[in-house]
């Protein structure tokens, strides 16, 4: 982050604004909306700004800026069109360690003004770090449509019941779970519909009927997709945002992990071939133990949990221990990576069926039903086949697949690091011989690979 977002309480605090034009007017309105004690310094100011200062009984100093004007300011805003003056203000503020904003000049600023969605007491701020204020305003406009004005009433209802809920529940985790139920259910809908009294009544009833008992744990097996965070489902994101603990492996992109609740515990349980941070059985039991502690646990899995993700093994263990669980499907690597590589897995002219197989089995062998994989009009997708690629090519050819059958290897598919290598069964090992390939990878074999040159759109 270029700037750390913070919310400042300026109520009754001295703030200095230097400038008297239209830009200074906009900043003055914003600062006065936060109940700041505003002083404006400028040789002259426009009539609208003068009227605003008079209305709010603000102090106006008709003069050129001087460092003595800083006095006890908690914040300084430079809104002049003179670069030298702005630099002078910035230097003076930095020497005194006072936050300073130079309008439209993030280099001279130690703080910046975001685009704001005001649903007081709910405030949402969007910033581009000063690099594109117009983009920040466009994003604010989008968010405005997602945040009804009723959210202000919802926040006030929560404030009204805050002390009651705190007295009712003995720990913060129980309180958080209660509030999530309130704010994501029918009570919040009543508020947004303008029925505050009914919402208040339901909230009190819910509080009276909720026992102060340890929360029950639950596990969410969430498919994180092949890498691009935009491919997450809404449900996946919602559960990621409310989990207490997140277990993830090396197939889950860092950008996706960052979308989890910020204060959630994060446990890496990654596995590489012949190098497991935690054996699968230990992961299964860890999920059980965390849930028995009352935790809500997200098990993030690359792709889809039920397609070569060992999700079935994990929920078997959960079921054996009577642990509640949910499974959230994800876009599997075959679908996501093929689409981003411009390779349709089926096509009326080339392939009428598709088969997913794993590149290595439980005992690390590649003992597959090769004869079944050699069929006309079929696309075969190999997961985790990088190490065994020479054997895959050799076995398919030996069992009757034409040596010139098109083949693709997709490295880190759907991410900005995606690379796609195309060749034939006979030549692919040589094509990759001098390449450094980083997992995860996906291998596609079939005539549909021919379409990549025409249909590729991602890279």
CSV table of C-alpha atoms in Angstrom, one decimal:
chain,number,residue,atom,x,y,z
A,1,UNK,CA,0.0,0.0,0.0
A,2,UNK,CA,1.2,3.5,-0.9
A,3,UNK,CA,-1.1,5.0,1.8
A,4,UNK,CA,-2.5,3.4,4.9
A,5,UNK,CA,-6.2,4.3,5.2
A,6,UNK,CA,-7.1,5.9,8.6
A,7,UNK,CA,-10.2,7.8,9.8
A,8,UNK,CA,-9.4,10.9,11.7
A,9,UNK,CA,-11.7,12.6,14.3
A,10,UNK,CA,-11.4,16.3,13.4
A,11,UNK,CA,-14.4,17.4,15.6
A,12,UNK,CA,-13.3,20.7,17.2
A,13,UNK,CA,-9.7,20.3,16.0
A,14,UNK,CA,-7.7,23.1,14.4
A,15,UNK,CA,-7.3,22.6,10.6
A,16,UNK,CA,-5.5,25.1,8.3
A,17,UNK,CA,-6.6,25.5,4.7
A,18,UNK,CA,-4.4,27.5,2.4
A,19,UNK,CA,-6.2,28.8,-0.7
A,20,UNK,CA,-9.2,30.8,-1.7
A,21,UNK,CA,-10.5,29.3,-5.0
A,22,UNK,CA,-12.9,26.7,-6.1
A,23,UNK,CA,-10.6,23.8,-5.0
A,24,UNK,CA,-10.3,25.3,-1.6
A,25,UNK,CA,-14.1,25.7,-1.4
A,26,UNK,CA,-14.5,21.9,-2.0
A,27,UNK,CA,-12.0,21.1,0.7
A,28,UNK,CA,-13.6,23.5,3.1
A,29,UNK,CA,-17.0,21.9,2.7
A,30,UNK,CA,-15.6,18.5,3.4
A,31,UNK,CA,-13.6,19.7,6.4
A,32,UNK,CA,-16.6,21.5,7.9
A,33,UNK,CA,-18.8,18.4,7.4
A,34,UNK,CA,-16.3,16.7,9.8
A,35,UNK,CA,-16.9,19.5,12.3
A,36,UNK,CA,-13.3,20.7,12.1
A,37,UNK,CA,-12.3,24.1,13.5
A,38,UNK,CA,-11.3,25.7,10.2
A,39,UNK,CA,-8.9,28.5,9.5
A,40,UNK,CA,-8.4,29.7,5.9
A,41,UNK,CA,-5.4,31.7,4.7
A,42,UNK,CA,-5.3,33.4,1.3
A,43,UNK,CA,-4.8,36.9,-0.1
A,44,UNK,CA,-8.4,36.7,-1.4
A,45,UNK,CA,-11.2,34.2,-1.5
A,46,UNK,CA,-14.2,33.8,-3.8
A,47,UNK,CA,-17.7,34.9,-2.7
A,48,UNK,CA,-19.0,31.4,-2.2
A,49,UNK,CA,-16.1,30.4,0.1
A,50,UNK,CA,-16.5,33.7,2.0
A,51,UNK,CA,-20.2,33.0,2.6
A,52,UNK,CA,-19.5,29.4,3.8
A,53,UNK,CA,-16.9,30.7,6.3
A,54,UNK,CA,-19.3,33.3,7.6
A,55,UNK,CA,-22.0,30.8,8.0
A,56,UNK,CA,-19.8,28.4,10.1
A,57,UNK,CA,-18.0,31.3,11.9
A,58,UNK,CA,-14.6,30.2,10.6
A,59,UNK,CA,-11.4,32.2,10.9
A,60,UNK,CA,-10.2,33.9,7.7
A,61,UNK,CA,-6.7,35.4,7.5
A,62,UNK,CA,-6.4,37.6,4.5
A,63,UNK,CA,-2.6,37.2,3.8
A,64,UNK,CA,0.0,35.2,1.9
A,65,UNK,CA,0.9,32.0,3.7
A,66,UNK,CA,3.6,32.1,6.4
A,67,UNK,CA,4.8,29.3,8.6
A,68,UNK,CA,3.5,31.1,11.6
A,69,UNK,CA,0.0,30.4,10.4
A,70,UNK,CA,0.4,26.7,11.2
A,71,UNK,CA,0.1,27.3,15.0
A,72,UNK,CA,-1.5,24.3,16.6
A,73,UNK,CA,-3.0,22.8,13.4
A,74,UNK,CA,-3.8,19.1,13.5
A,75,UNK,CA,-4.0,19.0,9.7
A,76,UNK,CA,-2.9,21.3,6.9
A,77,UNK,CA,-4.4,21.4,3.4
A,78,UNK,CA,-2.7,23.3,0.6
A,79,UNK,CA,-5.1,24.2,-2.2
A,80,UNK,CA,-3.3,26.9,-4.0
A,81,UNK,CA,-2.3,27.0,-7.7
A,82,UNK,CA,1.3,28.0,-6.8
A,83,UNK,CA,3.7,25.1,-6.8
A,84,UNK,CA,6.4,27.0,-4.8
A,85,UNK,CA,3.9,27.9,-2.1
A,86,UNK,CA,2.6,24.3,-1.9
A,87,UNK,CA,6.1,23.0,-1.6
A,88,UNK,CA,6.8,25.6,1.2
A,89,UNK,CA,3.6,24.4,3.1
A,90,UNK,CA,4.6,20.8,2.6
A,91,UNK,CA,8.1,21.3,4.0
A,92,UNK,CA,6.9,23.3,7.0
A,93,UNK,CA,4.3,20.6,7.8
A,94,UNK,CA,6.8,17.7,7.5
A,95,UNK,CA,9.3,19.5,9.7
A,96,UNK,CA,6.6,19.7,12.4
A,97,UNK,CA,5.3,16.2,11.7
A,98,UNK,CA,1.9,17.6,11.0
A,99,UNK,CA,-0.2,15.7,8.4
A,100,UNK,CA,-0.4,17.7,5.1
A,101,UNK,CA,-2.4,17.3,2.0
A,102,UNK,CA,-1.4,19.2,-1.2
A,103,UNK,CA,-4.3,18.9,-3.5
A,104,UNK,CA,-3.6,16.8,-6.6
A,105,UNK,CA,0.0,16.3,-5.6
A,106,UNK,CA,0.6,13.1,-3.7
A,107,UNK,CA,4.4,13.5,-3.8
A,108,UNK,CA,4.1,16.6,-1.5
A,109,UNK,CA,1.4,15.0,0.6
A,110,UNK,CA,1.7,12.8,3.7
A,111,UNK,CA,-2.1,12.3,3.7
A,112,UNK,CA,-4.6,12.2,0.8
A,113,UNK,CA,-8.4,12.7,0.6
A,114,UNK,CA,-10.3,9.7,-0.7
A,115,UNK,CA,-13.5,9.6,-2.5
A,116,UNK,CA,-16.1,9.2,0.2
A,117,UNK,CA,-19.4,7.3,0.5
A,118,UNK,CA,-21.1,8.9,3.6
A,119,UNK,CA,-23.7,6.7,5.4
A,120,UNK,CA,-22.8,8.1,8.8
A,121,UNK,CA,-21.8,6.5,11.0
A,122,UNK,CA,-20.8,4.2,8.2
A,123,UNK,CA,-18.1,5.8,6.1
A,124,UNK,CA,-16.5,4.1,3.1
A,125,UNK,CA,-13.4,5.7,1.5
A,126,UNK,CA,-12.0,4.8,-1.9
A,127,UNK,CA,-8.5,6.0,-3.0
A,128,UNK,CA,-6.2,5.5,-5.9
A,129,UNK,CA,-3.2,6.9,-3.9
A,130,UNK,CA,-3.5,10.1,-5.8
A,131,UNK,CA,-2.7,8.4,-9.1
A,132,UNK,CA,-6.2,8.5,-10.6
A,133,UNK,CA,-8.8,10.6,-8.6
A,134,UNK,CA,-11.3,10.2,-11.5
A,135,UNK,CA,-11.1,6.4,-11.2
A,136,UNK,CA,-11.6,6.6,-7.5
A,137,UNK,CA,-14.7,8.7,-8.0
A,138,UNK,CA,-16.0,6.2,-10.6
A,139,UNK,CA,-15.5,3.4,-8.1
A,140,UNK,CA,-17.3,5.5,-5.4
A,141,UNK,CA,-20.3,5.9,-7.8
A,142,UNK,CA,-20.5,2.1,-8.2
A,143,UNK,CA,-20.3,1.5,-4.4
A,144,UNK,CA,-23.0,4.2,-3.9
A,145,UNK,CA,-25.5,1.9,-5.7
A,146,UNK,CA,-24.6,-1.0,-3.4
A,147,UNK,CA,-24.9,0.8,-0.1
A,148,UNK,CA,-28.5,2.0,0.5
A,149,UNK,CA,-29.0,5.0,2.8
A,150,UNK,CA,-30.7,2.6,5.3
A,151,UNK,CA,-27.2,1.3,6.3
A,152,UNK,CA,-26.9,4.5,8.5
A,153,UNK,CA,-30.1,3.4,10.4
A,154,UNK,CA,-28.7,-0.2,10.7
A,155,UNK,CA,-25.5,1.1,12.3
A,156,UNK,CA,-27.5,3.2,14.7
A,157,UNK,CA,-29.6,0.2,15.7
A,158,UNK,CA,-26.4,-1.8,16.4
A,159,UNK,CA,-25.1,1.1,18.5
A,160,UNK,CA,-28.3,1.1,20.5
A,161,UNK,CA,-28.0,-2.6,21.4
A,162,UNK,CA,-24.2,-2.7,21.7
A,163,UNK,CA,-24.1,-2.6,25.5
A,164,UNK,CA,-26.9,-5.1,25.9
A,165,UNK,CA,-25.2,-7.6,23.6
A,166,UNK,CA,-21.9,-7.0,25.4
A,167,UNK,CA,-23.5,-7.8,28.7
A,168,UNK,CA,-25.3,-10.9,27.3
A,169,UNK,CA,-22.3,-12.6,25.8
A,170,UNK,CA,-19.2,-13.4,27.7
A,171,UNK,CA,-16.6,-13.2,24.9
A,172,UNK,CA,-16.0,-11.3,21.7
A,173,UNK,CA,-16.3,-14.3,19.4
A,174,UNK,CA,-19.9,-15.0,20.6
A,175,UNK,CA,-20.8,-11.3,20.1
A,176,UNK,CA,-19.3,-11.2,16.6
A,177,UNK,CA,-21.3,-14.3,15.6
A,178,UNK,CA,-24.5,-12.8,17.0
A,179,UNK,CA,-24.0,-9.5,15.2
A,180,UNK,CA,-23.2,-11.3,11.9
A,181,UNK,CA,-26.5,-13.2,12.2
A,182,UNK,CA,-28.3,-9.9,12.9
A,183,UNK,CA,-26.7,-7.9,10.1
A,184,UNK,CA,-27.0,-10.6,7.5
A,185,UNK,CA,-30.6,-11.7,8.2
A,186,UNK,CA,-34.2,-10.6,8.4
A,187,UNK,CA,-33.5,-7.9,11.0
A,188,UNK,CA,-31.3,-5.9,8.6
A,189,UNK,CA,-33.8,-6.4,5.9
A,190,UNK,CA,-36.5,-4.8,8.1
A,191,UNK,CA,-34.3,-1.8,8.7
A,192,UNK,CA,-33.5,-1.4,5.0
A,193,UNK,CA,-37.2,-1.6,4.3
A,194,UNK,CA,-37.9,1.3,6.7
A,195,UNK,CA,-39.4,-0.8,9.5
A,196,UNK,CA,-37.0,0.1,12.3
A,197,UNK,CA,-39.4,-0.5,15.1
A,198,UNK,CA,-40.1,-4.1,13.9
A,199,UNK,CA,-36.4,-4.7,13.5
A,200,UNK,CA,-35.7,-3.5,17.0
A,201,UNK,CA,-38.4,-5.8,18.4
A,202,UNK,CA,-37.0,-8.8,16.5
A,203,UNK,CA,-33.5,-8.0,17.6
A,204,UNK,CA,-34.6,-7.9,21.3
A,205,UNK,CA,-36.4,-11.2,20.9
A,206,UNK,CA,-33.3,-12.8,19.3
A,207,UNK,CA,-31.2,-11.6,22.1
A,208,UNK,CA,-33.6,-12.9,24.8
A,209,UNK,CA,-33.7,-16.4,23.1
A,210,UNK,CA,-30.0,-16.7,22.5
A,211,UNK,CA,-28.1,-18.6,25.2
A,212,UNK,CA,-24.6,-17.6,26.3
A,213,UNK,CA,-23.1,-20.9,25.1
A,214,UNK,CA,-19.8,-21.7,23.3
A,215,UNK,CA,-20.3,-21.3,19.6
A,216,UNK,CA,-20.5,-24.4,17.4
A,217,UNK,CA,-17.7,-24.8,14.9
A,218,UNK,CA,-18.1,-25.4,11.2
A,219,UNK,CA,-15.8,-26.1,8.3
A,220,UNK,CA,-16.2,-24.6,4.8
A,221,UNK,CA,-14.4,-26.3,1.9
A,222,UNK,CA,-14.1,-23.5,-0.5
A,223,UNK,CA,-13.0,-23.9,-4.1
A,224,UNK,CA,-10.6,-20.9,-4.8
A,225,UNK,CA,-10.5,-21.5,-8.5
A,226,UNK,CA,-7.4,-21.7,-10.7
A,227,UNK,CA,-5.8,-18.4,-9.6
A,228,UNK,CA,-7.6,-15.3,-10.8
A,229,UNK,CA,-9.5,-13.8,-7.8
A,230,UNK,CA,-12.3,-12.6,-10.1
A,231,UNK,CA,-13.3,-16.2,-10.6
A,232,UNK,CA,-14.3,-16.7,-6.9
A,233,UNK,CA,-18.0,-17.2,-6.3
A,234,UNK,CA,-20.0,-14.7,-4.2
A,235,UNK,CA,-20.6,-17.5,-1.6
A,236,UNK,CA,-16.9,-18.3,-1.4
A,237,UNK,CA,-16.1,-14.7,-0.7
A,238,UNK,CA,-18.8,-14.4,1.9
A,239,UNK,CA,-17.6,-17.4,3.9
A,240,UNK,CA,-13.9,-16.3,3.5
A,241,UNK,CA,-14.9,-12.9,5.1
A,242,UNK,CA,-16.5,-14.5,8.2
A,243,UNK,CA,-14.1,-17.4,8.9
A,244,UNK,CA,-12.0,-17.4,12.1
A,245,UNK,CA,-9.3,-19.6,10.7
A,246,UNK,CA,-8.1,-20.2,7.1
A,247,UNK,CA,-6.2,-23.2,5.9
A,248,UNK,CA,-4.6,-22.8,2.5
A,249,UNK,CA,-2.0,-24.5,0.3
A,250,UNK,CA,0.4,-23.4,-2.4
A,251,UNK,CA,-2.2,-23.7,-5.2
A,252,UNK,CA,-4.1,-20.7,-3.7
A,253,UNK,CA,-3.0,-17.4,-5.1
A,254,UNK,CA,-1.8,-14.8,-2.5
A,255,UNK,CA,-4.4,-12.3,-3.9
A,256,UNK,CA,-7.1,-14.7,-3.0
A,257,UNK,CA,-5.8,-15.3,0.6
A,258,UNK,CA,-5.8,-11.5,1.0
A,259,UNK,CA,-9.6,-11.5,0.5
A,260,UNK,CA,-10.1,-13.5,3.7
A,261,UNK,CA,-11.0,-11.8,6.9
A,262,UNK,CA,-8.0,-9.7,7.9
A,263,UNK,CA,-7.9,-10.8,11.5
A,264,UNK,CA,-8.4,-14.5,10.8
A,265,UNK,CA,-5.7,-17.0,11.7
A,266,UNK,CA,-3.9,-18.3,8.6
A,267,UNK,CA,-2.3,-21.7,8.5
A,268,UNK,CA,-0.3,-22.9,5.6
A,269,UNK,CA,-0.8,-26.6,4.9
A,270,UNK,CA,0.8,-26.7,1.4
A,271,UNK,CA,1.9,-29.9,-0.3
A,272,UNK,CA,4.4,-30.5,-3.0
A,273,UNK,CA,5.3,-33.8,-4.6
A,274,UNK,CA,7.0,-35.9,-1.9
A,275,UNK,CA,7.2,-32.8,0.4
A,276,UNK,CA,4.1,-32.2,2.6
A,277,UNK,CA,4.1,-29.5,5.2
A,278,UNK,CA,1.3,-31.5,6.8
A,279,UNK,CA,0.3,-35.0,5.8
A,280,UNK,CA,-3.3,-35.2,4.6
A,281,UNK,CA,-4.4,-37.2,7.7
A,282,UNK,CA,-3.1,-34.4,9.9
A,283,UNK,CA,-4.9,-31.8,7.9
A,284,UNK,CA,-8.1,-33.7,8.3
A,285,UNK,CA,-7.7,-33.9,12.1
A,286,UNK,CA,-6.7,-30.2,12.3
A,287,UNK,CA,-10.0,-29.3,10.7
A,288,UNK,CA,-11.8,-31.4,13.3
A,289,UNK,CA,-9.9,-29.9,16.2
A,290,UNK,CA,-10.4,-26.3,15.1
A,291,UNK,CA,-14.1,-26.9,14.7
A,292,UNK,CA,-14.4,-28.5,18.1
A,293,UNK,CA,-12.9,-25.3,19.5
A,294,UNK,CA,-15.9,-23.4,18.1
A,295,UNK,CA,-14.0,-22.0,15.2
A,296,UNK,CA,-15.4,-21.3,11.7
A,297,UNK,CA,-12.8,-22.7,9.4
A,298,UNK,CA,-12.3,-22.1,5.7
A,299,UNK,CA,-10.3,-24.8,3.9
A,300,UNK,CA,-9.2,-23.0,0.7
A,301,UNK,CA,-8.5,-25.3,-2.1
A,302,UNK,CA,-7.1,-24.4,-5.5
A,303,UNK,CA,-9.7,-25.1,-8.3
A,304,UNK,CA,-12.6,-27.2,-7.1
A,305,UNK,CA,-12.5,-29.2,-3.8
A,306,UNK,CA,-14.0,-32.3,-5.4
A,307,UNK,CA,-11.8,-32.5,-8.5
A,308,UNK,CA,-8.4,-33.8,-7.5
A,309,UNK,CA,-8.6,-31.6,-4.4
A,310,UNK,CA,-9.0,-34.4,-1.8
A,311,UNK,CA,-12.1,-32.6,-0.5
A,312,UNK,CA,-13.9,-35.9,-0.3
A,313,UNK,CA,-11.3,-37.3,2.2
A,314,UNK,CA,-11.6,-34.2,4.4
A,315,UNK,CA,-15.4,-34.2,4.7
A,316,UNK,CA,-15.4,-37.9,5.3
A,317,UNK,CA,-13.3,-37.2,8.5
A,318,UNK,CA,-15.6,-34.3,9.4
A,319,UNK,CA,-18.7,-36.4,9.0
A,320,UNK,CA,-17.1,-39.2,11.2
A,321,UNK,CA,-16.7,-36.6,14.0
A,322,UNK,CA,-20.1,-35.0,13.5
A,323,UNK,CA,-18.6,-31.7,12.4
A,324,UNK,CA,-20.9,-29.4,10.4
A,325,UNK,CA,-19.5,-28.5,7.0
A,326,UNK,CA,-20.3,-26.8,3.7
A,327,UNK,CA,-18.8,-27.3,0.3
A,328,UNK,CA,-18.4,-24.4,-2.1
A,329,UNK,CA,-17.7,-25.5,-5.6
A,330,UNK,CA,-15.0,-23.6,-7.5
A,331,UNK,CA,-14.0,-23.3,-11.1
A,332,UNK,CA,-11.7,-26.2,-11.7
A,333,UNK,CA,-8.3,-25.7,-13.3
A,334,UNK,CA,-9.3,-27.6,-16.5
A,335,UNK,CA,-12.1,-25.2,-17.2
A,336,UNK,CA,-10.4,-22.0,-16.1
A,337,UNK,CA,-7.0,-22.5,-17.6
A,338,UNK,CA,-8.3,-23.8,-20.9
A,339,UNK,CA,-10.6,-20.8,-21.2
A,340,UNK,CA,-7.8,-18.3,-20.5
A,341,UNK,CA,-5.5,-20.2,-22.9
A,342,UNK,CA,-8.1,-20.0,-25.7
A,343,UNK,CA,-8.5,-23.8,-25.9
A,344,UNK,CA,-12.2,-25.0,-25.8
A,345,UNK,CA,-12.2,-28.4,-24.1
A,346,UNK,CA,-15.0,-29.5,-26.5
A,347,UNK,CA,-15.8,-28.4,-30.0
A,348,UNK,CA,-18.2,-29.8,-32.5
A,349,UNK,CA,-15.5,-30.2,-35.1
A,350,UNK,CA,-12.7,-31.6,-32.9
A,351,UNK,CA,-13.9,-33.1,-29.6
A,352,UNK,CA,-17.2,-34.4,-28.4
A,353,UNK,CA,-16.0,-35.5,-24.9
A,354,UNK,CA,-13.5,-34.5,-22.3
A,355,UNK,CA,-11.7,-36.6,-19.7
A,356,UNK,CA,-9.9,-35.3,-16.5
A,357,UNK,CA,-7.2,-37.5,-15.1
A,358,UNK,CA,-4.5,-37.0,-12.5
A,359,UNK,CA,-0.8,-37.0,-13.6
A,360,UNK,CA,0.2,-39.1,-10.6
A,361,UNK,CA,-1.6,-41.5,-8.3
A,362,UNK,CA,-1.5,-42.1,-4.6
A,363,UNK,CA,1.7,-44.1,-4.8
A,364,UNK,CA,3.3,-41.5,-7.1
A,365,UNK,CA,3.0,-43.8,-10.1
A,366,UNK,CA,1.5,-42.9,-13.5
A,367,UNK,CA,-0.3,-46.2,-14.0
A,368,UNK,CA,-3.4,-45.0,-15.9
A,369,UNK,CA,-5.9,-46.7,-18.2
A,370,UNK,CA,-4.0,-45.5,-21.2
A,371,UNK,CA,-6.0,-47.4,-23.8
A,372,UNK,CA,-9.2,-45.6,-22.6
A,373,UNK,CA,-7.4,-42.2,-23.0
A,374,UNK,CA,-6.7,-42.9,-26.6
A,375,UNK,CA,-10.0,-42.2,-28.4
A,376,UNK,CA,-11.1,-40.2,-31.4
A,377,UNK,CA,-12.9,-36.9,-30.7
A,378,UNK,CA,-11.8,-36.8,-27.0
A,379,UNK,CA,-9.8,-34.2,-25.1
A,380,UNK,CA,-7.7,-35.4,-22.2
A,381,UNK,CA,-6.7,-33.1,-19.4
A,382,UNK,CA,-3.9,-34.1,-17.0
A,383,UNK,CA,-3.7,-32.4,-13.6
A,384,UNK,CA,-0.4,-32.4,-11.8
A,385,UNK,CA,1.4,-34.0,-14.8
A,386,UNK,CA,4.5,-31.8,-15.1
A,387,UNK,CA,7.0,-34.4,-13.6
A,388,UNK,CA,5.5,-37.3,-15.5
A,389,UNK,CA,5.1,-35.4,-18.8
A,390,UNK,CA,7.7,-37.5,-20.8
A,391,UNK,CA,5.9,-40.7,-19.5
A,392,UNK,CA,2.5,-39.4,-20.5
A,393,UNK,CA,3.6,-38.6,-24.0
A,394,UNK,CA,5.4,-42.0,-24.4
A,395,UNK,CA,2.5,-44.0,-23.1
A,396,UNK,CA,-0.2,-42.3,-25.2
A,397,UNK,CA,1.9,-42.9,-28.3
A,398,UNK,CA,2.6,-46.5,-27.4
A,399,UNK,CA,-1.2,-47.1,-27.0
A,400,UNK,CA,-2.1,-45.7,-30.4
A,401,UNK,CA,-2.3,-41.9,-30.1
A,402,UNK,CA,-0.8,-40.2,-33.2
A,403,UNK,CA,2.6,-38.7,-32.4
A,404,UNK,CA,1.5,-35.4,-34.1
A,405,UNK,CA,-1.5,-35.0,-31.7
A,406,UNK,CA,-1.5,-31.4,-30.5
A,407,UNK,CA,-0.6,-30.8,-26.9
A,408,UNK,CA,-0.5,-27.8,-24.6
A,409,UNK,CA,1.0,-27.2,-21.2
A,410,UNK,CA,-0.4,-24.2,-19.2
A,411,UNK,CA,1.7,-22.8,-16.5
A,412,UNK,CA,0.1,-20.8,-13.6
A,413,UNK,CA,-3.1,-20.5,-15.6
A,414,UNK,CA,-5.5,-17.5,-15.3
A,415,UNK,CA,-2.9,-15.4,-13.5
A,416,UNK,CA,-0.6,-12.6,-14.8
A,417,UNK,CA,2.2,-15.2,-14.8
A,418,UNK,CA,0.4,-17.5,-17.2
A,419,UNK,CA,2.4,-19.1,-20.0
A,420,UNK,CA,1.2,-21.6,-22.6
A,421,UNK,CA,3.5,-23.9,-24.5
A,422,UNK,CA,2.1,-25.8,-27.4
A,423,UNK,CA,3.6,-28.7,-29.4
A,424,UNK,CA,2.8,-32.3,-30.2
A,425,UNK,CA,3.0,-35.5,-28.2
A,426,UNK,CA,6.3,-36.5,-29.9
A,427,UNK,CA,7.9,-33.1,-29.5
A,428,UNK,CA,6.6,-31.6,-26.2
A,429,UNK,CA,9.4,-33.1,-23.9
A,430,UNK,CA,12.0,-31.5,-26.2
A,431,UNK,CA,10.0,-28.2,-26.3
A,432,UNK,CA,10.1,-27.9,-22.5
A,433,UNK,CA,13.7,-29.3,-22.1
A,434,UNK,CA,15.3,-25.9,-21.5
A,435,UNK,CA,12.4,-24.2,-19.9
A,436,UNK,CA,12.0,-23.5,-16.2
A,437,UNK,CA,8.4,-24.3,-15.4
A,438,UNK,CA,6.7,-23.3,-12.2
A,439,UNK,CA,3.7,-25.2,-10.8
A,440,UNK,CA,0.8,-25.4,-10.9
A,441,UNK,CA,0.5,-26.7,-14.5
A,442,UNK,CA,-2.2,-28.3,-16.6
A,443,UNK,CA,-1.7,-30.5,-19.7
A,444,UNK,CA,-4.3,-30.6,-22.5
A,445,UNK,CA,-4.0,-33.3,-25.2
A,446,UNK,CA,-6.3,-33.2,-28.3
A,447,UNK,CA,-7.2,-31.6,-31.6
A,448,UNK,CA,-8.8,-28.6,-29.7
A,449,UNK,CA,-5.3,-27.3,-29.0
A,450,UNK,CA,-5.1,-26.3,-32.7
A,451,UNK,CA,-7.7,-23.5,-31.9
A,452,UNK,CA,-5.4,-21.6,-29.5
A,453,UNK,CA,-3.7,-19.5,-32.1
A,454,UNK,CA,-7.2,-18.3,-33.3
A,455,UNK,CA,-9.0,-18.0,-30.0
A,456,UNK,CA,-6.4,-17.0,-27.4
A,457,UNK,CA,-7.4,-13.7,-25.7
A,458,UNK,CA,-5.6,-13.6,-22.3
A,459,UNK,CA,-2.0,-13.9,-23.3
